[in-house]
Every structure is written in structure tokens, then in C-alpha cells.
mmCIF file of C-alpha atoms and ligand atoms in Angstrom:
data_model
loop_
_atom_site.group_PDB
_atom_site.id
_atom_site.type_symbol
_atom_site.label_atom_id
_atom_site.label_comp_id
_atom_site.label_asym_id
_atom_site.label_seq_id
_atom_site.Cartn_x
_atom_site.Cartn_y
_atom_site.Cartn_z
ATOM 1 C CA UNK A 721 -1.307 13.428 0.006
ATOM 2 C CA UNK A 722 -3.493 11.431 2.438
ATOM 3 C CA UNK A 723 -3.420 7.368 2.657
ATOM 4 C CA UNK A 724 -6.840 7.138 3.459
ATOM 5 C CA UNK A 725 -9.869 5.491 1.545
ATOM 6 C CA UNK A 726 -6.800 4.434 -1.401
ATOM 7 C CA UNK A 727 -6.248 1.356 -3.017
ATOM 8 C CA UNK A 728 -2.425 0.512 -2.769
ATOM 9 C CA UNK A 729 -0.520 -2.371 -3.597
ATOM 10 C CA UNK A 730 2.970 -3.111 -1.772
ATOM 11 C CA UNK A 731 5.027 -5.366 -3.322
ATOM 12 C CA UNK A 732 7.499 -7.796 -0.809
ATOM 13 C CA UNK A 733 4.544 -7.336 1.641
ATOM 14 C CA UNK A 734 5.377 -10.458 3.235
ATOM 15 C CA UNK A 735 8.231 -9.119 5.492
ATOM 16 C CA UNK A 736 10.814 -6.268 7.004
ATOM 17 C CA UNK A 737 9.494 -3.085 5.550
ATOM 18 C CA UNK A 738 6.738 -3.580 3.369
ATOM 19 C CA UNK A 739 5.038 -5.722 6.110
ATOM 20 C CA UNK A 740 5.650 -2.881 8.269
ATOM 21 C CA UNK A 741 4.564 -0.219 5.240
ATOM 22 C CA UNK A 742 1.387 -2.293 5.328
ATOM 23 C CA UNK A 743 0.721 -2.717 9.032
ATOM 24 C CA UNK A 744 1.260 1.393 9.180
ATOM 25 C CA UNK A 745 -1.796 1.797 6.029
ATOM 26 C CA UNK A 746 -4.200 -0.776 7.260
ATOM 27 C CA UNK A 747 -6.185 1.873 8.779
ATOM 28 C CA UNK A 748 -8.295 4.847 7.631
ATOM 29 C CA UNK A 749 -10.179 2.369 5.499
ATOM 30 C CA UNK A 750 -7.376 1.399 3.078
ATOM 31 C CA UNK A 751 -7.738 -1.079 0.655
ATOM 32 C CA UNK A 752 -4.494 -3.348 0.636
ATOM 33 C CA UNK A 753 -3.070 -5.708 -1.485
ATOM 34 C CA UNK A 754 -0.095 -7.523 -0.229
ATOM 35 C CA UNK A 755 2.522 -8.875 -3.001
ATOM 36 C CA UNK A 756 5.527 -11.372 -2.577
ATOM 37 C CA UNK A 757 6.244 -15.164 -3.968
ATOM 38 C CA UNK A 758 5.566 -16.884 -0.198
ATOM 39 C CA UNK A 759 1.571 -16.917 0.437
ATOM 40 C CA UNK A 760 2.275 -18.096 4.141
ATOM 41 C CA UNK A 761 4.407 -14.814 4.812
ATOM 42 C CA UNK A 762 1.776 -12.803 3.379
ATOM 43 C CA UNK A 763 -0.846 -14.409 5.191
ATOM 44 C CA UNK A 764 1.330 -13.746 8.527
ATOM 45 C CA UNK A 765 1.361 -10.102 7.525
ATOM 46 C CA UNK A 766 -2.756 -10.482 6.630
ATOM 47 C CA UNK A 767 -2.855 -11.173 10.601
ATOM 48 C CA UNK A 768 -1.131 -8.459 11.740
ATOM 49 C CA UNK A 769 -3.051 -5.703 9.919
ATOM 50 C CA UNK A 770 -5.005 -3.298 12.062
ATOM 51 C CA UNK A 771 -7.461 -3.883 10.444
ATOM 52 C CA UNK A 772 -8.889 -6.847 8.227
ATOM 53 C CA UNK A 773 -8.918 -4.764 4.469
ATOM 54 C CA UNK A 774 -6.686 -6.851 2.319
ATOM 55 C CA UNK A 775 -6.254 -9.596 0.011
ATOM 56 C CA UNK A 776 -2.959 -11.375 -0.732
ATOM 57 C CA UNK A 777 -1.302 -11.948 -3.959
ATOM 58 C CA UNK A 778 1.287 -14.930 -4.690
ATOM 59 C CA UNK A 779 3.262 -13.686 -7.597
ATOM 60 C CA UNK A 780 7.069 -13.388 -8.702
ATOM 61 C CA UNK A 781 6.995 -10.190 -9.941
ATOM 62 C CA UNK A 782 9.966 -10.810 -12.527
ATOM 63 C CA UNK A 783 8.067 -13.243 -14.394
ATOM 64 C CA UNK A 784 5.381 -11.370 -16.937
ATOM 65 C CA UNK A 785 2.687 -13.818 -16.411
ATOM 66 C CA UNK A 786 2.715 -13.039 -12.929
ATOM 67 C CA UNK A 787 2.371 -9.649 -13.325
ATOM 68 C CA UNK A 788 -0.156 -10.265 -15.903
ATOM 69 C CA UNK A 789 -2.304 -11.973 -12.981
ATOM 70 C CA UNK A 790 -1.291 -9.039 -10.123
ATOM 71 C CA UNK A 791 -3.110 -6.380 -12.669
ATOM 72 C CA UNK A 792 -5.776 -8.593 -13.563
ATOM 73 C CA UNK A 793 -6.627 -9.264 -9.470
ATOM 74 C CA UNK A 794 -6.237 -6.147 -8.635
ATOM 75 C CA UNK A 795 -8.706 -4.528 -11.235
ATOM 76 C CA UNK A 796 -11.177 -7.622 -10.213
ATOM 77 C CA UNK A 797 -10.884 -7.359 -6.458
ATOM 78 C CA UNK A 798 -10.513 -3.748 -5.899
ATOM 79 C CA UNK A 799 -11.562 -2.185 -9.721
ATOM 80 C CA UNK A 800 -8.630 0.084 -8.975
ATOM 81 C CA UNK A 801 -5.364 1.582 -7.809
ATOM 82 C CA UNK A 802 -4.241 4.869 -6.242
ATOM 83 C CA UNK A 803 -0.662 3.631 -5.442
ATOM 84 C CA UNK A 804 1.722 1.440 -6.120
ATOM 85 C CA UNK A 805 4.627 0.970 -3.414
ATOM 86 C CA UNK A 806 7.690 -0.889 -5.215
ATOM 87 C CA UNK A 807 9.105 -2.103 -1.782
ATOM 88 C CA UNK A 808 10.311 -6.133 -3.126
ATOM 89 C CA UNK A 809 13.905 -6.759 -3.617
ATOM 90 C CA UNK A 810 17.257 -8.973 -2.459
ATOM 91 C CA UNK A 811 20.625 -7.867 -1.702
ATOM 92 C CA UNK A 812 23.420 -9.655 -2.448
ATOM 93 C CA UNK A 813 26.752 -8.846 -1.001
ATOM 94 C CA UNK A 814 30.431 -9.945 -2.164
ATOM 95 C CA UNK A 815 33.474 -8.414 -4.638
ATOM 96 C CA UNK A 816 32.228 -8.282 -8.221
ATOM 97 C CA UNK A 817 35.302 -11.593 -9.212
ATOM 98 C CA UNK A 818 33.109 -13.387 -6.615
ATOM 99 C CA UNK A 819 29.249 -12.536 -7.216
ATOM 100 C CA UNK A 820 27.261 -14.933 -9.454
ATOM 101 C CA UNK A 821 25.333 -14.672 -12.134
ATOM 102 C CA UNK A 822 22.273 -15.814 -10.608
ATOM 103 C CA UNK A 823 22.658 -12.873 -8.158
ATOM 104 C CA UNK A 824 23.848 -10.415 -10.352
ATOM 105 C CA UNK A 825 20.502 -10.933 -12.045
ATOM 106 C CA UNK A 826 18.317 -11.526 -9.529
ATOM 107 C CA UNK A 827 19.148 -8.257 -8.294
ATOM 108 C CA UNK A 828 18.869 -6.049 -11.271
ATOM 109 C CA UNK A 829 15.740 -8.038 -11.922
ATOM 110 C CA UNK A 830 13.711 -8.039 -8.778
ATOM 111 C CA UNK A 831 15.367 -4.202 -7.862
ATOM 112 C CA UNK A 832 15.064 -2.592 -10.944
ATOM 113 C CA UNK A 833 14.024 -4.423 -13.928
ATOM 114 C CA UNK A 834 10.465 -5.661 -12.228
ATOM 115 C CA UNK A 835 9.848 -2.124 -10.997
ATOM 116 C CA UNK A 836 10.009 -0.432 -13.957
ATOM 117 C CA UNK A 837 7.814 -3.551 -15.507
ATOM 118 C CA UNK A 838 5.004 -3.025 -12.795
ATOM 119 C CA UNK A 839 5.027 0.465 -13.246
ATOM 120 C CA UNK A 840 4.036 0.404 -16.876
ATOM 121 C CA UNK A 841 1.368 -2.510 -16.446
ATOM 122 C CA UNK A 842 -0.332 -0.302 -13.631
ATOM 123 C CA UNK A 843 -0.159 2.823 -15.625
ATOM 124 C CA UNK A 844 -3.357 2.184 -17.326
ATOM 125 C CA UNK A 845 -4.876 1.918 -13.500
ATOM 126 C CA UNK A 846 -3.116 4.432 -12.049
ATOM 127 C CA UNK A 847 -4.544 7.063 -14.234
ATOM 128 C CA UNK A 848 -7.797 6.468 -13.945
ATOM 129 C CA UNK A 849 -7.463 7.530 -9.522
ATOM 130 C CA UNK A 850 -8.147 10.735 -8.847
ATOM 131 C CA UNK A 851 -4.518 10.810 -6.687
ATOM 132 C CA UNK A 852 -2.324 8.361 -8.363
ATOM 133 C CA UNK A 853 1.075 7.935 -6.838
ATOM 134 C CA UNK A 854 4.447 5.847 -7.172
ATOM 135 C CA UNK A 855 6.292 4.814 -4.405
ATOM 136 C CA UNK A 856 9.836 3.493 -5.140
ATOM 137 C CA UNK A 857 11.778 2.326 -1.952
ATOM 138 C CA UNK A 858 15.595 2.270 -3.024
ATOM 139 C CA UNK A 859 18.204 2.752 -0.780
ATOM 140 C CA UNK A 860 21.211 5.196 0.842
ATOM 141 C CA UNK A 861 23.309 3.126 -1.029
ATOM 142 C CA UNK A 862 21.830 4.340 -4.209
ATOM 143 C CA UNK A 863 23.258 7.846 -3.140
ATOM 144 C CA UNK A 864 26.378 6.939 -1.607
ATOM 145 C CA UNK A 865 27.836 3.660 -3.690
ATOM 146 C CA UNK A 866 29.431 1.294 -1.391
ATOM 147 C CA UNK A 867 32.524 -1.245 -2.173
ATOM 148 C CA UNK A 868 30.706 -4.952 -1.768
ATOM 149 C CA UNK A 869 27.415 -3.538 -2.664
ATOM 150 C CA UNK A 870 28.299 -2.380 -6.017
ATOM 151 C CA UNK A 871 25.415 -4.341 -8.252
ATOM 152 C CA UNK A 872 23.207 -3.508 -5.347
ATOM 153 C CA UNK A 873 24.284 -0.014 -5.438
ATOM 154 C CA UNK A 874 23.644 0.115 -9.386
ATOM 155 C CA UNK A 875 20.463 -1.128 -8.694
ATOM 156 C CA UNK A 876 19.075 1.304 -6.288
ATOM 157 C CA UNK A 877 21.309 4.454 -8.518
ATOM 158 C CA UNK A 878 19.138 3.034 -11.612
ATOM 159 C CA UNK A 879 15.724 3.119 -9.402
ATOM 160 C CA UNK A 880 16.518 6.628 -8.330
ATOM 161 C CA UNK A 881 17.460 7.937 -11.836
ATOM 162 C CA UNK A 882 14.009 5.973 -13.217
ATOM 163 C CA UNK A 883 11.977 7.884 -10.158
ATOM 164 C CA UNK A 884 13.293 11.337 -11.040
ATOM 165 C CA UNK A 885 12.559 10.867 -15.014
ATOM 166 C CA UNK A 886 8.813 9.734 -14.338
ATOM 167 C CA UNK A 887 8.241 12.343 -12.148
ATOM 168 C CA UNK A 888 8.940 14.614 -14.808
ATOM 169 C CA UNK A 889 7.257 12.701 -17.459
ATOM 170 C CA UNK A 890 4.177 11.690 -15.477
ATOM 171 C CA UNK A 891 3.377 14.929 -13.873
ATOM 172 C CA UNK A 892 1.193 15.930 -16.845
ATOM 173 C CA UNK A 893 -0.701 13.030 -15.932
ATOM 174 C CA UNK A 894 -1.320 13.860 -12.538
ATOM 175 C CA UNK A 895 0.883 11.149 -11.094
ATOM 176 C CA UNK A 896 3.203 11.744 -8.152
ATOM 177 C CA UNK A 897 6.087 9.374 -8.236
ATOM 178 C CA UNK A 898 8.002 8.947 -4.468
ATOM 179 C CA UNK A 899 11.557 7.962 -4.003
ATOM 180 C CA UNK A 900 12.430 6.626 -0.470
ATOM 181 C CA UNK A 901 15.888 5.601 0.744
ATOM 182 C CA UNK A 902 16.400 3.799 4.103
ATOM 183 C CA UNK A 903 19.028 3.669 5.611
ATOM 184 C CA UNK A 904 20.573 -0.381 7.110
ATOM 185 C CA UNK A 905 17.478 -1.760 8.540
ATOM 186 C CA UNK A 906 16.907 -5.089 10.813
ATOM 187 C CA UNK A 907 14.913 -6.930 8.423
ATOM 188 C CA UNK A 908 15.744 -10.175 6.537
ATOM 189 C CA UNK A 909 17.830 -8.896 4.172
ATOM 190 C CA UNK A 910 19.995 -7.309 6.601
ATOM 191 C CA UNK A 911 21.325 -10.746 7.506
ATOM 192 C CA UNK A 912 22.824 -11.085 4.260
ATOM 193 C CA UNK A 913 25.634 -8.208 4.958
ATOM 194 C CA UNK A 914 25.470 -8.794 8.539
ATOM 195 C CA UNK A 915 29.486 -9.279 8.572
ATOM 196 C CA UNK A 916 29.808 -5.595 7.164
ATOM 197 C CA UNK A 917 27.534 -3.462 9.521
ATOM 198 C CA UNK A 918 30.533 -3.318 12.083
ATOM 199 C CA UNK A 919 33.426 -2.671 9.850
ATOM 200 C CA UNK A 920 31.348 0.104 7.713
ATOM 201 C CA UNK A 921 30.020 2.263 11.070
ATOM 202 C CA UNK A 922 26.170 1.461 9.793
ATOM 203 C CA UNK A 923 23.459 1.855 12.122
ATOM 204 C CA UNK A 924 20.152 0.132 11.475
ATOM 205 C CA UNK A 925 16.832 1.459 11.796
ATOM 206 C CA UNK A 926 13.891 -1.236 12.526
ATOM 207 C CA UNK A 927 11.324 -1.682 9.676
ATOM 208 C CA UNK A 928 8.891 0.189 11.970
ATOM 209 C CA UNK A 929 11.086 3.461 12.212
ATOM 210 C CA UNK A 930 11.390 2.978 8.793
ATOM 211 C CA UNK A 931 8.101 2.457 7.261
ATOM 212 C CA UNK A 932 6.300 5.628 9.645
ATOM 213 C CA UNK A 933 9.074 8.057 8.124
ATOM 214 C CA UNK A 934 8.237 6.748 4.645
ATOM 215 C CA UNK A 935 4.050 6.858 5.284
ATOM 216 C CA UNK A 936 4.542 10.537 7.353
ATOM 217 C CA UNK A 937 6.768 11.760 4.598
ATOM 218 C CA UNK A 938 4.406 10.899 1.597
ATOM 219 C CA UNK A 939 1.848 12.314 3.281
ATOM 220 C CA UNK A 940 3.243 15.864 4.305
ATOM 221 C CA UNK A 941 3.739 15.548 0.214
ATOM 222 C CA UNK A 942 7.774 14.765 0.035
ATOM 223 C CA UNK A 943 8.990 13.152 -3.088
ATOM 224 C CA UNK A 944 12.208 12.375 -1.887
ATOM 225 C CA UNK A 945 12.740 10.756 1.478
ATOM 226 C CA UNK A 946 15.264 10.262 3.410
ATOM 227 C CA UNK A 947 16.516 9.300 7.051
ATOM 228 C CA UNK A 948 16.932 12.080 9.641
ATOM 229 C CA UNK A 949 20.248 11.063 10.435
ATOM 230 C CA UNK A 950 23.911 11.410 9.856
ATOM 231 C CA UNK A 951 23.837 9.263 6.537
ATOM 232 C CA UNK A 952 21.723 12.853 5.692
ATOM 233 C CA UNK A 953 24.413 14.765 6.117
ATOM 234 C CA UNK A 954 26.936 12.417 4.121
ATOM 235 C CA UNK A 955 24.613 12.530 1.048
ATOM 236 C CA UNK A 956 25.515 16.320 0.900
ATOM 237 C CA UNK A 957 29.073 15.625 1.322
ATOM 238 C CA UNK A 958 28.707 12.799 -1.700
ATOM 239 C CA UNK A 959 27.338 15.442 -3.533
ATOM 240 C CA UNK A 960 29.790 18.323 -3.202
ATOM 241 C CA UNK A 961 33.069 16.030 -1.872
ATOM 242 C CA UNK A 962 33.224 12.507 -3.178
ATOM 243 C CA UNK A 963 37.092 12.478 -2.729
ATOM 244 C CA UNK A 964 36.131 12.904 0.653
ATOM 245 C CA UNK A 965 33.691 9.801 0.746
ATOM 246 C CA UNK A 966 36.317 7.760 -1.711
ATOM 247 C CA UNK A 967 38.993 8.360 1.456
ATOM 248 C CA UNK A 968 36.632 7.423 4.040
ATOM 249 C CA UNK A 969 35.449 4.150 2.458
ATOM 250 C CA UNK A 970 38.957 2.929 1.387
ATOM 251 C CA UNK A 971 39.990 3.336 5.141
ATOM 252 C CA UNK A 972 37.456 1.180 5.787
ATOM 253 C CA UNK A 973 38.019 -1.655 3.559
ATOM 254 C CA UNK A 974 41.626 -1.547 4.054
ATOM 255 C CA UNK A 975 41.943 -5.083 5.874
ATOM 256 C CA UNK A 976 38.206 -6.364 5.449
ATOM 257 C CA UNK A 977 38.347 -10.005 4.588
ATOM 258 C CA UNK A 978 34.519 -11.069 3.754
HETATM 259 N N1 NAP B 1752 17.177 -4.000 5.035
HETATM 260 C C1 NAP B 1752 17.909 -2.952 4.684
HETATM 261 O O1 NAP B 1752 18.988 -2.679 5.257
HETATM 262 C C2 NAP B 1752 17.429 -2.031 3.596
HETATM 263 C C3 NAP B 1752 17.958 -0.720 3.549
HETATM 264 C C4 NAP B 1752 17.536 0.125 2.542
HETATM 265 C C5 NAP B 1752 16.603 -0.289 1.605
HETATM 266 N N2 NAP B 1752 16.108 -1.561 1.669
HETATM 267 C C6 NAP B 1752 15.146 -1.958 0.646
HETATM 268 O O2 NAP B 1752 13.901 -2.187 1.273
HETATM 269 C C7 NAP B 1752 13.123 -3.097 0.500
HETATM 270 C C8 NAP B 1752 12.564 -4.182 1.401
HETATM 271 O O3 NAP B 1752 13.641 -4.963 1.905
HETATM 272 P P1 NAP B 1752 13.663 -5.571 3.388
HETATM 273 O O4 NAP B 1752 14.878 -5.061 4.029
HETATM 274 O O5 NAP B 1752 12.358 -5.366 4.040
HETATM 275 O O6 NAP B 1752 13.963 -7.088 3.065
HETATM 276 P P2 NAP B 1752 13.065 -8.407 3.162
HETATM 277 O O7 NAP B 1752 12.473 -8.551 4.508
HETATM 278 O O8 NAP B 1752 13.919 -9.495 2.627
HETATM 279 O O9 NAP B 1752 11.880 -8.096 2.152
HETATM 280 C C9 NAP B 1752 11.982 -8.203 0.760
HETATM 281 C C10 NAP B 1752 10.653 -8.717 0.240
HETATM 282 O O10 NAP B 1752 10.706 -8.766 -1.192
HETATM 283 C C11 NAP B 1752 9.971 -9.905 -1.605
HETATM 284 N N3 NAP B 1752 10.476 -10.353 -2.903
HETATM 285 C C12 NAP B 1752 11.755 -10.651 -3.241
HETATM 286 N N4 NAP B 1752 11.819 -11.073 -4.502
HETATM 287 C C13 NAP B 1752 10.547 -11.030 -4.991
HETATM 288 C C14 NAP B 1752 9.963 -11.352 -6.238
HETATM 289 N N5 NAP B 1752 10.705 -11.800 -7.270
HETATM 290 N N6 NAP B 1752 8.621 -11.212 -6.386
HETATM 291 C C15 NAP B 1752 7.863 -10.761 -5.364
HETATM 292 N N7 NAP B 1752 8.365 -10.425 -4.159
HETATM 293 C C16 NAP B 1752 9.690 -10.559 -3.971
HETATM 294 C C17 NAP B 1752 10.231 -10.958 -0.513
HETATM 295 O O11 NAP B 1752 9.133 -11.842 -0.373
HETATM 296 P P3 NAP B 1752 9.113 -13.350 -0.974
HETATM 297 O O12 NAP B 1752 10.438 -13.950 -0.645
HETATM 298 O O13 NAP B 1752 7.949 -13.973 -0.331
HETATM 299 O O14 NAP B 1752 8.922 -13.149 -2.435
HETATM 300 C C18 NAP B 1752 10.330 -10.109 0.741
HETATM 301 O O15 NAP B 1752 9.105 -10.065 1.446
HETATM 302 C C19 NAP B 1752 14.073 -3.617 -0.594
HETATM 303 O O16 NAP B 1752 13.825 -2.939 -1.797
HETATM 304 C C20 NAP B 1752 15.456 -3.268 -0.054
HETATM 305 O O17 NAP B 1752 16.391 -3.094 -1.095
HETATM 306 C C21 NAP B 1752 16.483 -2.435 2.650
#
């Protein structure tokens, strides 16, 4: 599929990989809309664009009203959308006795529940473009599920599971729907497990690396993507060895105080 001359909407525009996701589209004459609560972020992202061909929306996507107003601005401003790229969402760290509610929710709201909400307000758009496509980012960690990450982890399972059902259920509408799982990147969000990158081995791609694999990938016509890098090669093992992944982990938790 090629990103050029297509309406797409990124959602958490405003920094870390969707900025980068919508530095990387702001050319071949791609119509942008940039998504996230903080208008000055997205404005600082407006700047950076290649090229001046989008318009910024403040909106929290977990509230309905919100959402109400991202359909209604983008049908006004653009009278249109090819794709939707489901980038926005928080990570919170910690062991389940110690996580709040607040970010228990927030999480399975902003990563999952929202998502799947946005999805079925823009269907009625969607299917009117000749190309339509979903983009879900999720994450390795909804492959491999990591101790400390677990709501996270559900989260980004769940997002994974929802891309692989509406792929089959949309493809009679022409829809392609895209699941995309970096791997620890140096973004904001990254600072919030900072403490765990050393004692779990991860090494972090920047949002750049990560958002030209993602726009390459869609466009040599990949549905799933994933890095190029050893975390490939443990996916397989989580698939066919888990005991294997179960040992591994525990080692490294053994004496982690967080
Ligand atoms: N960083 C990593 O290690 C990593 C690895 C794999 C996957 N990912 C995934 O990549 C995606 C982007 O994360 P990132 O690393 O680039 O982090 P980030 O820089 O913190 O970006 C997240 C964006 O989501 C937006 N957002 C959060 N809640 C929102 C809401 N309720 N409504 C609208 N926008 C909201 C934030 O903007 P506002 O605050 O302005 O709303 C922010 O711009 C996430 O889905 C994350 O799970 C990250």
C-alpha cells in the first residue's frame, strides 16, 4: 500500500513515535491530522513536518465527546480518511499489589478500550476510501508478557487479538488492518520503566528507527510488523518454548527491587 495522496490520522501525534510516524508521512502530499490532549506538543510536531499539510486536534480520546468532535473535524477539514494509526497510549510499570486504579485504567482505557472506540466511529469513513487501512501500534510485550508490565502487557495482548479478528472481519470490506510491535524505544514513555531496561537486557530503538520500519513495512503490504532484531527471534521461542522464556525472566527478576 502506498502513503501518498491519503488522509491519515495518528493519534498521540504530539511525541516519541507518532511524532516521528508523522514527520516520516508529511510528504508525498499527505493529508495529516495530528491527535493527543496537549495542543502545544502537537503544534511542536506541526513545525517539524516536512511539509506544512496538517491540522491539529486537541482531544482525549477516552472521553466519547471527544471522539465525537475528532470524527466530526476530520470529515469537515479533510471530508475523509484512508487510515487511521492508533499510536496514543501510557505505560505504567510496578507489581500488580502496588499499581493503582487510576493506572490500571488509564491503561486499558487509552491502550485498548479508546482504540477499539475510534475504530468503530471511523468505520463509517474508512469505508468510503478507496484503500482504507488500520494501523494498531502495540508492543513486543504484547507477544512476550513481562513481570512488572503485566496490565501493560494485557493491554497490548488484547490490541493484538482485536487486530487479528478485524482483519478477518473487515477484509470483506476492503479494509486492511496493521499490527505493529516495537520493541523499548527512547521516547517519553520509556522514562517510566527506565529502572528496568538494565536488569531485563532491553535495547531501545529511537522513535525514528521505529516509525521508518513501521511506514516501510505497511507499505511493502505487511500486516504484522515487527523489529529485525533478537526480540524476533524470542517471539518464536515464546511461541514454541515458553518454559524456556518463564526460566529466563524469573532469572531476571530474582533480586530486582523496583
Ligand atoms: N516507548 C516504548 O518503549 C514503546 C515500545 C513499544 C510500543 N510503544 C507504544 O508506542 C505508542 C507511542 O508511545 P511512545 O513511546 O511514543 O510514548 P509517548 O511519547 O509518551 O507518546 C504517547 C502519546 O500518546 C498521547 N496520549 C496519551 N493518552 C492520550 C489520550 N487519552 N488521548 C489522546 N492522546 C493521548 C500522548 O499525548 P498527550 O499527553 O498530549 O495526550 C503522547 O503524545 C504507545 O502505544 C506505546 O504503548 C512504546
Amino acid at each position: 500500500m502506498q502513503l501518498k495522496n491519503k488522509k491519515i490520522l495518528i493519534t498521540g501525534a504530539g511525541s516519541g513515535i507518532g511524532r516521528a510516524i508523522a514527520i516520516e508521512l508529511s510528504s508525498h502530499n499527505n493529508q495529516l491530522i495530528l491527535c493527543g490532549r496537549n495542543l502545544e506538543k502537537l503544534n511542536e510536531t506541526q513545525n517539524l513536518l516536512k511539509q506544512q499539510n496538517a491540522f491539529c486536534c486537541a482531544v482525549d480520546i477516552q472521553s466519547s465527546q471527544d471522539r465525537q468532535l475528532l470524527v466530526q473535524q476530520v470529515s469537515d477539514e479533510l471530508g475523509g480518511l484512508d487510515v487511521l494509526i492508533n499510536n496514543a497510549g501510557v505505560v505504567h510499570v510496578g507489581s500488580l499489589q502496588e499499581i493503582s486504579d487510576h493506572d490500571i485504567e488509564q491503561m486499558m482505557r487509552t491502550n485498548l478500550i479508546a482504540p477499539i472506540q475510534l475504530i468503530r466511529d471511523f468505520l463509517p469513513l474508512l469505508s468510503q476510501s478507496k484503500a482504507p487501512a488500520l494501523v494498531n501500534v502495540g508492543s513486543m510485550f504484547g507477544d512476550i508478557a513481562y513481570p512488572l508490565f503485566s496490565i501493560y502487557s494485557a493491554t497490548k495482548f488484547g490490541l493484538r487479538g482485536l487486530s487479528d479478528a478485524l482483519r478477518r472481519e473487515l477484509s470483506s470490506q476492503n479494509i486492511k488492518v496493521i499490527y505493529a510491535a516495537p520493541r523499548a524505544t527512547k521516547t517519553g514513555a520509556s522514562s517510566s520503566f527506565e529502572k528496568l531496561i538494565k536488569p531485563f537486557g532491553m535495547a531501545l530503538d529511537t522513535p525514528e528507527v521505529v516509525a521508518r520500519h513501521i511506514v516501510t513495512s505497511i507499505e511493502r503490504g505487511k500486516t504484522s510488523i515487527y523489529p529485525k532484531t533478537k526480540e524476533h527471534f524470542f517471539l518464536y521461542v515464546q511461541r514454541l518454548f515458553p518454559k524456556l522464556v518463564d526460566q529466563n525472566v524469573r532469572k531476571k527478576i530474582k533480586n530486582l527491587k523496583v
